[in-house]
Amino acid sequence: MYCKEVNLLHDNLSIEGNNLCFAGYDTVELAKIYGTPLMLLDEQRIRSTMRTYKNAMEKYFGNGARPLYASKALSFVGIYQIAKEEGICTDIVSLGELYTAKKAGFPLENAFFHGNCKTDFDIEYAIENGIGYFIVDTYDELYAIDRIAREKGVSQKILLRITPGIDPHTHVAISTGKVDSKFGTAIETGQALEITEKAISLHNISLEGFHCHIGSQIFEIEPFCDAADIMLSFIDNVKSTLGYTPKLLNLGGGFGVRYVESDPVISYEENIKKIAEHINSYCEKNQLHKPVILMEPGRSIVADSGMTIYTVGSVKEIPGYKNYVAIDGGMSDNPRYALYNSSYTVLCANKMNEDPTYNCTIAGRLCESGDLIQENVSIPPVVRGDNIAVLVTGAYNYSMSSNYNRINRPLVLMLGDKIRVAINREKFEDVSRLDEFLD
Ligand code: LLP
């Protein structure tokens, strides 16, 4: 089943005969054996991207810098096992993610709990399970953590989430735009300084530093450098006004991933190096204290380590309009086109040597007209039974999947030295597991 490498969108893709291979495995063979829809993960690539972040951050930021895997991108027991083995931290946003990490044996002192509406139950459960840090959004949360930590007789480490007012898509620091966000506390309204002062004064809170996150799927480094400048100046202001020097500065996630050929090729190591050089020289020039830098990559760790393979169920041609190729999955396993019009590369996995002359829309099987995976793609002419591959589906696909139409979620395989089941295919019993008969 092992294939030779050729140059496709990413170097974990190759062709053997007429078939598409991923992580060295023939996807058409896998579809035959395991059925479709089928999500495939490339274990080596996940590990090597985690290592790239870890090594580059240690090398260029120094000083204990480290990445946290933002597990909202893809959360399941195995990914926390891998993160643990690779020695990186994690970011979680719910008790579901926390529970999954705990089940995997992930050391929760290396977990950072995000979210703009943590309940008392969330806070209690996380503290009882030894969560490392809360990333605090608001006063309500700050007071609740202080109260619950007091009840439990602990001092709880936190970071404060701050909005630096950056628009990552224009590189301009926007003075009001990002103030209107459900996340974090803004610098320019003065509220960031106020909440910092309050956090310092609370007895059961240990303020360890600050966090910001400017956006996702960003290819340039300038927005990260701008955000870092604003956060470092804020930290300087905090130091001179309140006499407090934070240990940690978390710059969030957001590095872009190549979904289609027109997306740029970027090197995460090179980006980290440039951001680190910028921060180091900014701190030196302005004689600022450099905190320990954290980053929270999600998409860039798992997106191109994943792909999905489907089977064509029907081909429908509407003369004068367009052609629809319907597949046996859809927005229930990948809602990103329906939600954001996201671009994907679509291939016919069993016709890799045939000319892509057939223009069509790839439609899902759900009862919803907007259930499309991609419009206006060119693939070879296909028939029922052919395999459609959608590339770069590792991030925000399975983690955003649903049971709409009571469709069962796909099987997820981890392809490494051997093939391992990462997440079982949902069964019909699973889909109705929580239902009760009415008396
Ligand atoms: N940290 C925080 C606080 C975040 O909110 C996010 C993503 C990350 C880190 C990770 O960012 P990444 O490295 O993955 O870009 N569902 C959308 C993406 C939402 C991102 C939410 N926050 C999508 O499918 O494109």
GROMACS .gro file of C-alpha atoms and ligand atoms in nm:
model
  464
    1MET     CA    1   0.000   0.000   0.000
    2TYR     CA    2   0.301   0.233   0.014
    3CYS     CA    3   0.329   0.495  -0.262
    4LYS     CA    4   0.599   0.711  -0.417
    5GLU     CA    5   0.599   1.087  -0.361
    6VAL     CA    6   0.516   1.343  -0.630
    7ASN     CA    7   0.463   1.715  -0.610
    8LEU     CA    8   0.103   1.798  -0.509
    9LEU     CA    9  -0.035   2.065  -0.275
   10HIS     CA   10   0.162   1.923   0.020
   11ASP     CA   11   0.448   1.677   0.035
   12ASN     CA   12   0.242   1.414   0.220
   13LEU     CA   13   0.038   1.361  -0.100
   14SER     CA   14   0.148   1.137  -0.385
   15ILE     CA   15   0.015   0.924  -0.669
   16GLU     CA   16   0.043   0.549  -0.723
   17GLY     CA   17  -0.096   0.420  -1.051
   18ASN     CA   18  -0.418   0.617  -1.085
   19ASN     CA   19  -0.473   0.656  -0.710
   20LEU     CA   20  -0.411   0.936  -0.463
   21CYS     CA   21  -0.190   0.849  -0.167
   22PHE     CA   22  -0.175   1.030   0.164
   23ALA     CA   23   0.098   0.985   0.424
   24GLY     CA   24   0.224   0.697   0.211
   25TYR     CA   25  -0.109   0.509   0.204
   26ASP     CA   26  -0.333   0.450  -0.097
   27THR     CA   27  -0.655   0.638  -0.017
   28VAL     CA   28  -0.866   0.435  -0.260
   29GLU     CA   29  -0.756   0.112  -0.094
   30LEU     CA   30  -0.833   0.260   0.247
   31ALA     CA   31  -1.179   0.367   0.126
   32LYS     CA   32  -1.243   0.010   0.007
   33ILE     CA   33  -1.134  -0.141   0.337
   34TYR     CA   34  -1.277   0.108   0.584
   35GLY     CA   35  -1.569   0.263   0.393
   36THR     CA   36  -1.649   0.631   0.338
   37PRO     CA   37  -1.674   0.908   0.442
   38LEU     CA   38  -1.333   0.857   0.589
   39MET     CA   39  -1.106   1.109   0.750
   40LEU     CA   40  -0.734   1.040   0.737
   41LEU     CA   41  -0.467   1.190   0.961
   42ASP     CA   42  -0.092   1.195   0.899
   43GLU     CA   43   0.071   1.121   1.235
   44GLN     CA   44   0.425   1.209   1.127
   45ARG     CA   45   0.317   1.546   0.997
   46ILE     CA   46   0.125   1.631   1.314
   47ARG     CA   47   0.430   1.540   1.522
   48SER     CA   48   0.677   1.721   1.300
   49THR     CA   49   0.470   2.044   1.297
   50MET     CA   50   0.443   2.032   1.676
   51ARG     CA   51   0.821   1.987   1.690
   52THR     CA   52   0.877   2.275   1.448
   53TYR     CA   53   0.682   2.508   1.678
   54LYS     CA   54   0.850   2.376   1.992
   55ASN     CA   55   1.206   2.389   1.859
   56ALA     CA   56   1.170   2.720   1.677
   57MET     CA   57   1.011   2.889   1.979
   58GLU     CA   58   1.282   2.760   2.212
   59LYS     CA   59   1.553   2.859   1.966
   60TYR     CA   60   1.437   3.209   1.867
   61PHE     CA   61   1.242   3.337   2.167
   62GLY     CA   62   1.449   3.143   2.421
   63ASN     CA   63   1.363   3.194   2.784
   64GLY     CA   64   1.119   2.899   2.821
   65ALA     CA   65   0.895   2.994   2.525
   66ARG     CA   66   0.655   2.719   2.424
   67PRO     CA   67   0.354   2.639   2.202
   68LEU     CA   68   0.010   2.532   2.322
   69TYR     CA   69  -0.188   2.322   2.077
   70ALA     CA   70  -0.527   2.494   2.031
   71SER     CA   71  -0.733   2.179   2.049
   72LYS     CA   72  -1.056   2.339   1.925
   73ALA     CA   73  -0.908   2.270   1.579
   74LEU     CA   74  -0.937   1.894   1.638
   75SER     CA   75  -0.998   1.734   1.976
   76PHE     CA   76  -0.983   1.361   2.047
   77VAL     CA   77  -0.794   1.144   2.295
   78GLY     CA   78  -0.507   1.058   2.058
   79ILE     CA   79  -0.418   1.418   1.976
   80TYR     CA   80  -0.362   1.498   2.345
   81GLN     CA   81  -0.151   1.181   2.375
   82ILE     CA   82   0.062   1.306   2.086
   83ALA     CA   83   0.085   1.660   2.232
   84LYS     CA   84   0.195   1.510   2.562
   85GLU     CA   85   0.456   1.290   2.394
   86GLU     CA   86   0.586   1.588   2.196
   87GLY     CA   87   0.612   1.790   2.518
   88ILE     CA   88   0.385   2.078   2.423
   89CYS     CA   89   0.104   2.245   2.620
   90THR     CA   90  -0.260   2.268   2.514
   91ASP     CA   91  -0.541   2.520   2.503
   92ILE     CA   92  -0.889   2.394   2.584
   93VAL     CA   93  -1.218   2.583   2.561
   94SER     CA   94  -1.470   2.357   2.733
   95LEU     CA   95  -1.504   2.082   2.990
   96GLY     CA   96  -1.553   1.843   2.698
   97GLU     CA   97  -1.203   1.924   2.574
   98LEU     CA   98  -1.066   1.921   2.930
   99TYR     CA   99  -1.224   1.582   2.996
  100THR     CA  100  -1.083   1.441   2.672
  101ALA     CA  101  -0.734   1.569   2.758
  102LYS     CA  102  -0.762   1.421   3.107
  103LYS     CA  103  -0.876   1.087   2.964
  104ALA     CA  104  -0.565   1.091   2.743
  105GLY     CA  105  -0.342   1.136   3.048
  106PHE     CA  106  -0.244   1.487   2.939
  107PRO     CA  107  -0.091   1.677   3.236
  108LEU     CA  108  -0.357   1.939   3.304
  109GLU     CA  109  -0.108   2.172   3.470
  110ASN     CA  110   0.005   2.234   3.110
  111ALA     CA  111  -0.349   2.322   2.995
  112PHE     CA  112  -0.488   2.674   2.950
  113PHE     CA  113  -0.867   2.711   2.978
  114HIS     CA  114  -1.016   2.967   2.737
  115GLY     CA  115  -1.369   3.090   2.676
  116ASN     CA  116  -1.584   3.396   2.730
  117CYS     CA  117  -1.852   3.232   2.945
  118LYS     CA  118  -1.712   2.981   3.190
  119THR     CA  119  -1.976   2.865   3.436
  120ASP     CA  120  -1.916   2.806   3.807
  121PHE     CA  121  -1.932   2.436   3.730
  122ASP     CA  122  -1.662   2.476   3.461
  123ILE     CA  123  -1.439   2.663   3.704
  124GLU     CA  124  -1.493   2.418   3.992
  125TYR     CA  125  -1.437   2.112   3.775
  126ALA     CA  126  -1.124   2.259   3.616
  127ILE     CA  127  -0.974   2.361   3.952
  128GLU     CA  128  -1.054   2.021   4.105
  129ASN     CA  129  -0.874   1.859   3.813
  130GLY     CA  130  -0.565   2.075   3.850
  131ILE     CA  131  -0.601   2.306   3.549
  132GLY     CA  132  -0.280   2.504   3.497
  133TYR     CA  133  -0.421   2.839   3.390
  134PHE     CA  134  -0.749   3.010   3.316
  135ILE     CA  135  -0.741   3.271   3.043
  136VAL     CA  136  -0.982   3.524   3.186
  137ASP     CA  137  -1.210   3.736   2.971
  138THR     CA  138  -1.419   3.948   3.208
  139TYR     CA  139  -1.467   4.077   3.563
  140ASP     CA  140  -1.749   3.828   3.622
  141GLU     CA  141  -1.516   3.542   3.548
  142LEU     CA  142  -1.231   3.693   3.747
  143TYR     CA  143  -1.448   3.725   4.059
  144ALA     CA  144  -1.595   3.378   4.013
  145ILE     CA  145  -1.249   3.218   3.988
  146ASP     CA  146  -1.127   3.411   4.294
  147ARG     CA  147  -1.435   3.302   4.494
  148ILE     CA  148  -1.416   2.937   4.391
  149ALA     CA  149  -1.038   2.924   4.444
  150ARG     CA  150  -1.092   3.066   4.794
  151GLU     CA  151  -1.358   2.804   4.870
  152LYS     CA  152  -1.113   2.536   4.761
  153GLY     CA  153  -0.821   2.693   4.946
  154VAL     CA  154  -0.600   2.740   4.639
  155SER     CA  155  -0.435   3.024   4.454
  156GLN     CA  156  -0.531   2.997   4.086
  157LYS     CA  157  -0.297   3.100   3.806
  158ILE     CA  158  -0.454   3.310   3.530
  159LEU     CA  159  -0.371   3.514   3.222
  160LEU     CA  160  -0.591   3.808   3.125
  161ARG     CA  161  -0.718   3.815   2.768
  162ILE     CA  162  -0.657   4.157   2.618
  163THR     CA  163  -0.779   4.294   2.282
  164PRO     CA  164  -0.495   4.484   2.119
  165GLY     CA  165  -0.716   4.633   1.844
  166ILE     CA  166  -0.550   4.470   1.545
  167ASP     CA  167  -0.715   4.395   1.213
  168PRO     CA  168  -0.502   4.108   1.082
  169HIS     CA  169  -0.626   4.150   0.727
  170THR     CA  170  -0.512   4.509   0.676
  171HIS     CA  171  -0.217   4.512   0.919
  172VAL     CA  172  -0.351   4.835   1.066
  173ALA     CA  173  -0.403   4.891   1.436
  174ILE     CA  174  -0.768   4.987   1.449
  175SER     CA  175  -0.857   5.207   1.739
  176THR     CA  176  -1.219   5.108   1.783
  177GLY     CA  177  -1.286   4.810   1.557
  178LYS     CA  178  -1.175   4.531   1.782
  179VAL     CA  179  -1.312   4.693   2.097
  180ASP     CA  180  -1.643   4.551   1.983
  181SER     CA  181  -1.551   4.187   2.042
  182LYS     CA  182  -1.707   3.931   2.269
  183PHE     CA  183  -1.356   3.826   2.375
  184GLY     CA  184  -1.117   3.997   2.611
  185THR     CA  185  -1.078   4.344   2.752
  186ALA     CA  186  -0.967   4.637   2.539
  187ILE     CA  187  -0.656   4.845   2.599
  188GLU     CA  188  -0.784   5.164   2.443
  189THR     CA  189  -1.089   5.198   2.666
  190GLY     CA  190  -0.867   5.180   2.972
  191GLN     CA  191  -1.050   4.867   3.089
  192ALA     CA  192  -0.749   4.639   3.036
  193LEU     CA  193  -0.547   4.836   3.289
  194GLU     CA  194  -0.841   4.842   3.534
  195ILE     CA  195  -0.899   4.467   3.520
  196THR     CA  196  -0.524   4.411   3.563
  197GLU     CA  197  -0.524   4.622   3.879
  198LYS     CA  198  -0.822   4.427   4.011
  199ALA     CA  199  -0.664   4.089   3.927
  200ILE     CA  200  -0.345   4.184   4.114
  201SER     CA  201  -0.548   4.275   4.422
  202LEU     CA  202  -0.742   3.949   4.451
  203HIS     CA  203  -0.602   3.708   4.710
  204ASN     CA  204  -0.680   3.376   4.543
  205ILE     CA  205  -0.573   3.482   4.194
  206SER     CA  206  -0.215   3.469   4.075
  207LEU     CA  207  -0.187   3.686   3.764
  208GLU     CA  208   0.087   3.529   3.550
  209GLY     CA  209   0.054   3.742   3.238
  210PHE     CA  210  -0.150   3.841   2.935
  211HIS     CA  211  -0.300   3.686   2.625
  212CYS     CA  212  -0.417   3.813   2.289
  213HIS     CA  213  -0.544   3.643   1.973
  214ILE     CA  214  -0.582   3.849   1.658
  215GLY     CA  215  -0.741   3.602   1.414
  216SER     CA  216  -0.696   3.290   1.209
  217GLN     CA  217  -0.561   3.189   0.866
  218ILE     CA  218  -0.310   3.476   0.860
  219PHE     CA  219  -0.014   3.441   0.621
  220GLU     CA  220   0.171   3.764   0.701
  221ILE     CA  221   0.383   3.823   1.009
  222GLU     CA  222   0.319   4.200   1.040
  223PRO     CA  223  -0.011   4.164   1.232
  224PHE     CA  224   0.163   3.942   1.488
  225CYS     CA  225   0.448   4.193   1.523
  226ASP     CA  226   0.197   4.480   1.559
  227ALA     CA  227   0.005   4.287   1.825
  228ALA     CA  228   0.329   4.207   2.009
  229ASP     CA  229   0.432   4.576   2.007
  230ILE     CA  230   0.096   4.683   2.147
  231MET     CA  231   0.101   4.412   2.415
  232LEU     CA  232   0.462   4.489   2.514
  233SER     CA  233   0.382   4.860   2.545
  234PHE     CA  234   0.077   4.771   2.752
  235ILE     CA  235   0.296   4.555   2.975
  236ASP     CA  236   0.536   4.847   3.012
  237ASN     CA  237   0.247   5.072   3.111
  238VAL     CA  238   0.127   4.812   3.362
  239LYS     CA  239   0.475   4.801   3.510
  240SER     CA  240   0.508   5.176   3.549
  241THR     CA  241   0.148   5.233   3.666
  242LEU     CA  242   0.094   4.929   3.886
  243GLY     CA  243   0.446   4.810   3.957
  244TYR     CA  244   0.361   4.466   3.823
  245THR     CA  245   0.577   4.267   3.577
  246PRO     CA  246   0.408   3.968   3.411
  247LYS     CA  247   0.590   3.639   3.349
  248LEU     CA  248   0.400   3.528   3.038
  249LEU     CA  249   0.280   3.680   2.712
  250ASN     CA  250   0.061   3.454   2.496
  251LEU     CA  251   0.033   3.577   2.136
  252GLY     CA  252  -0.249   3.338   2.038
  253GLY     CA  253  -0.277   3.128   1.724
  254GLY     CA  254  -0.349   3.211   1.365
  255PHE     CA  255  -0.078   3.103   1.116
  256GLY     CA  256  -0.229   3.033   0.774
  257VAL     CA  257  -0.248   2.700   0.597
  258ARG     CA  258  -0.233   2.624   0.224
  259TYR     CA  259  -0.578   2.495   0.119
  260VAL     CA  260  -0.547   2.566  -0.253
  261GLU     CA  261  -0.262   2.629  -0.494
  262SER     CA  262  -0.313   3.006  -0.489
  263ASP     CA  263  -0.245   3.016  -0.112
  264PRO     CA  264   0.116   3.102  -0.033
  265VAL     CA  265   0.367   2.851   0.096
  266ILE     CA  266   0.492   2.970   0.434
  267SER     CA  267   0.750   2.835   0.676
  268TYR     CA  268   0.637   2.838   1.038
  269GLU     CA  269   0.998   2.825   1.154
  270GLU     CA  270   1.084   3.129   0.942
  271ASN     CA  271   0.775   3.318   1.067
  272ILE     CA  272   0.858   3.242   1.430
  273LYS     CA  273   1.217   3.351   1.371
  274LYS     CA  274   1.106   3.685   1.222
  275ILE     CA  275   0.849   3.754   1.494
  276ALA     CA  276   1.107   3.667   1.761
  277GLU     CA  277   1.367   3.895   1.602
  278HIS     CA  278   1.110   4.173   1.595
  279ILE     CA  279   1.014   4.122   1.960
  280ASN     CA  280   1.375   4.091   2.076
  281SER     CA  281   1.478   4.412   1.904
  282TYR     CA  282   1.161   4.598   2.010
  283CYS     CA  283   1.230   4.507   2.373
  284GLU     CA  284   1.595   4.605   2.343
  285LYS     CA  285   1.523   4.935   2.170
  286ASN     CA  286   1.258   5.036   2.421
  287GLN     CA  287   1.436   4.875   2.717
  288LEU     CA  288   1.136   4.655   2.789
  289HIS     CA  289   1.131   4.339   2.994
  290LYS     CA  290   1.071   4.039   2.762
  291PRO     CA  291   0.817   3.796   2.907
  292VAL     CA  292   0.812   3.423   2.829
  293ILE     CA  293   0.635   3.398   2.493
  294LEU     CA  294   0.357   3.145   2.429
  295MET     CA  295   0.176   3.078   2.102
  296GLU     CA  296  -0.145   2.881   2.041
  297PRO     CA  297  -0.142   2.719   1.696
  298GLY     CA  298  -0.442   2.506   1.607
  299ARG     CA  299  -0.511   2.502   1.233
  300SER     CA  300  -0.146   2.500   1.130
  301ILE     CA  301  -0.078   2.186   1.336
  302VAL     CA  302  -0.357   1.967   1.205
  303ALA     CA  303  -0.512   2.113   0.886
  304ASP     CA  304  -0.275   1.975   0.623
  305SER     CA  305  -0.228   1.661   0.832
  306GLY     CA  306  -0.583   1.566   0.742
  307MET     CA  307  -0.794   1.483   0.438
  308THR     CA  308  -1.138   1.338   0.376
  309ILE     CA  309  -1.236   1.076   0.125
  310TYR     CA  310  -1.593   1.031   0.003
  311THR     CA  311  -1.779   0.818  -0.251
  312VAL     CA  312  -1.979   0.970  -0.536
  313GLY     CA  313  -2.348   0.882  -0.506
  314SER     CA  314  -2.487   1.067  -0.805
  315VAL     CA  315  -2.402   1.299  -1.090
  316LYS     CA  316  -2.668   1.543  -1.199
  317GLU     CA  317  -2.634   1.773  -1.499
  318ILE     CA  318  -2.867   2.070  -1.544
  319PRO     CA  319  -2.825   2.186  -1.905
  320GLY     CA  320  -2.747   2.556  -1.920
  321TYR     CA  321  -2.677   2.568  -1.547
  322LYS     CA  322  -2.428   2.340  -1.380
  323ASN     CA  323  -2.329   1.989  -1.281
  324TYR     CA  324  -2.371   1.853  -0.932
  325VAL     CA  325  -2.159   1.567  -0.799
  326ALA     CA  326  -2.319   1.439  -0.479
  327ILE     CA  327  -2.104   1.264  -0.219
  328ASP     CA  328  -2.183   1.050   0.085
  329GLY     CA  329  -2.089   1.320   0.339
  330GLY     CA  330  -2.133   1.694   0.352
  331MET     CA  331  -2.181   1.984   0.592
  332SER     CA  332  -2.226   1.737   0.878
  333ASP     CA  333  -1.854   1.649   0.853
  334ASN     CA  334  -1.732   1.972   0.688
  335PRO     CA  335  -1.950   2.280   0.741
  336ARG     CA  336  -1.679   2.529   0.640
  337TYR     CA  337  -1.795   2.603   0.285
  338ALA     CA  338  -2.154   2.644   0.401
  339LEU     CA  339  -2.040   2.871   0.685
  340TYR     CA  340  -1.749   3.067   0.543
  341ASN     CA  341  -1.728   2.992   0.170
  342SER     CA  342  -1.390   2.831   0.244
  343SER     CA  343  -1.176   2.715  -0.046
  344TYR     CA  344  -1.073   2.349  -0.075
  345THR     CA  345  -0.881   2.143  -0.325
  346VAL     CA  346  -1.097   1.861  -0.458
  347LEU     CA  347  -0.958   1.560  -0.649
  348CYS     CA  348  -1.094   1.234  -0.784
  349ALA     CA  349  -0.880   0.996  -0.579
  350ASN     CA  350  -0.909   0.703  -0.821
  351LYS     CA  351  -0.857   0.904  -1.144
  352MET     CA  352  -0.540   1.096  -1.064
  353ASN     CA  353  -0.394   1.054  -1.413
  354GLU     CA  354  -0.706   1.167  -1.594
  355ASP     CA  355  -0.760   1.522  -1.717
  356PRO     CA  356  -0.970   1.741  -1.487
  357THR     CA  357  -1.209   1.852  -1.762
  358TYR     CA  358  -1.539   1.827  -1.576
  359ASN     CA  359  -1.659   2.145  -1.406
  360CYS     CA  360  -1.897   2.081  -1.119
  361THR     CA  361  -2.024   2.160  -0.774
  362ILE     CA  362  -1.953   1.906  -0.500
  363ALA     CA  363  -2.276   1.868  -0.303
  364GLY     CA  364  -2.326   1.695   0.028
  365ARG     CA  365  -2.601   1.446   0.105
  366LEU     CA  366  -2.789   1.654   0.362
  367CYS     CA  367  -3.136   1.794   0.304
  368GLU     CA  368  -3.027   2.152   0.273
  369SER     CA  369  -2.952   2.341  -0.050
  370GLY     CA  370  -2.654   2.515   0.110
  371ASP     CA  371  -2.494   2.180   0.188
  372LEU     CA  372  -2.208   2.218  -0.058
  373ILE     CA  373  -1.842   2.128  -0.011
  374GLN     CA  374  -1.710   2.337  -0.299
  375GLU     CA  375  -1.845   2.505  -0.615
  376ASN     CA  376  -1.687   2.540  -0.955
  377VAL     CA  377  -1.421   2.271  -0.927
  378SER     CA  378  -1.253   2.085  -1.213
  379ILE     CA  379  -1.214   1.711  -1.180
  380PRO     CA  380  -1.211   1.426  -1.432
  381PRO     CA  381  -1.562   1.311  -1.534
  382VAL     CA  382  -1.688   1.094  -1.247
  383VAL     CA  383  -1.952   0.826  -1.197
  384ARG     CA  384  -2.124   0.673  -0.896
  385GLY     CA  385  -1.869   0.478  -0.695
  386ASP     CA  386  -1.569   0.702  -0.768
  387ASN     CA  387  -1.382   0.848  -0.472
  388ILE     CA  388  -1.366   1.220  -0.411
  389ALA     CA  389  -1.081   1.350  -0.195
  390VAL     CA  390  -1.107   1.684  -0.018
  391LEU     CA  391  -0.763   1.797   0.097
  392VAL     CA  392  -0.654   1.983   0.409
  393THR     CA  393  -0.953   1.896   0.627
  394GLY     CA  394  -0.769   1.825   0.953
  395ALA     CA  395  -0.869   2.149   1.128
  396TYR     CA  396  -1.219   2.269   1.211
  397ASN     CA  397  -1.389   1.989   1.018
  398TYR     CA  398  -1.441   1.700   1.257
  399SER     CA  399  -1.436   1.941   1.551
  400MET     CA  400  -1.723   2.135   1.392
  401SER     CA  401  -1.912   1.828   1.271
  402SER     CA  402  -2.273   1.760   1.366
  403ASN     CA  403  -2.543   1.496   1.350
  404TYR     CA  404  -2.774   1.713   1.139
  405ASN     CA  405  -3.015   1.481   0.956
  406ARG     CA  406  -2.897   1.219   1.207
  407ILE     CA  407  -2.598   1.152   0.987
  408ASN     CA  408  -2.333   0.955   1.173
  409ARG     CA  409  -1.987   1.109   1.197
  410PRO     CA  410  -1.707   0.954   0.986
  411LEU     CA  411  -1.434   0.717   1.090
  412VAL     CA  412  -1.100   0.886   1.158
  413LEU     CA  413  -0.782   0.690   1.095
  414MET     CA  414  -0.435   0.783   1.219
  415LEU     CA  415  -0.183   0.686   0.954
  416GLY     CA  416   0.164   0.629   1.093
  417ASP     CA  417   0.397   0.327   1.094
  418LYS     CA  418   0.069   0.143   1.116
  419ILE     CA  419  -0.296   0.232   1.072
  420ARG     CA  420  -0.476   0.309   1.396
  421VAL     CA  421  -0.837   0.407   1.459
  422ALA     CA  422  -0.835   0.759   1.607
  423ILE     CA  423  -1.214   0.799   1.629
  424ASN     CA  424  -1.458   0.521   1.551
  425ARG     CA  425  -1.731   0.567   1.294
  426GLU     CA  426  -2.047   0.671   1.474
  427LYS     CA  427  -2.316   0.405   1.467
  428PHE     CA  428  -2.690   0.459   1.440
  429GLU     CA  429  -2.713   0.352   1.806
  430ASP     CA  430  -2.472   0.635   1.892
  431VAL     CA  431  -2.680   0.888   1.707
  432SER     CA  432  -2.992   0.800   1.910
  433ARG     CA  433  -2.807   0.709   2.230
  434LEU     CA  434  -2.939   0.999   2.438
  435ASP     CA  435  -3.303   0.967   2.330
  436GLU     CA  436  -3.567   0.841   2.571
  437PHE     CA  437  -3.904   0.687   2.487
  438LEU     CA  438  -4.182   0.912   2.609
  439ASP     CA  439  -4.408   0.760   2.877
  440LLP     N1  440  -0.626   3.080   2.041
  440LLP     C1  441  -0.749   3.135   2.048
  440LLP     C2  442  -0.785   3.215   2.163
  440LLP     C3  443  -0.840   3.114   1.944
  440LLP     O1  444  -0.960   3.170   1.950
  440LLP     C4  445  -0.801   3.035   1.833
  440LLP     C5  446  -0.894   3.008   1.725
  440LLP     C6  447  -0.673   2.979   1.833
  440LLP     C7  448  -0.587   3.004   1.938
  440LLP     C8  449  -0.622   2.891   1.721
  440LLP     O2  450  -0.614   2.961   1.602
  440LLP     P1  451  -0.558   2.888   1.470
  440LLP     O3  452  -0.408   2.864   1.491
  440LLP     O4  453  -0.632   2.761   1.456
  440LLP     O5  454  -0.586   2.984   1.360
  440LLP     N2  455  -1.384   2.777   1.283
  440LLP     C9  456  -1.298   2.868   1.212
  440LLP    C10  457  -1.175   2.902   1.290
  440LLP    C11  458  -1.207   2.962   1.424
  440LLP    C12  459  -1.084   2.994   1.501
  440LLP    C13  460  -1.122   3.021   1.642
  440LLP     N3  461  -1.013   3.052   1.726
  440LLP    C14  462  -1.260   2.804   1.079
  440LLP     O6  463  -1.305   2.693   1.051
  440LLP     O7  464  -1.189   2.863   0.997
   0.00000   0.00000   0.00000
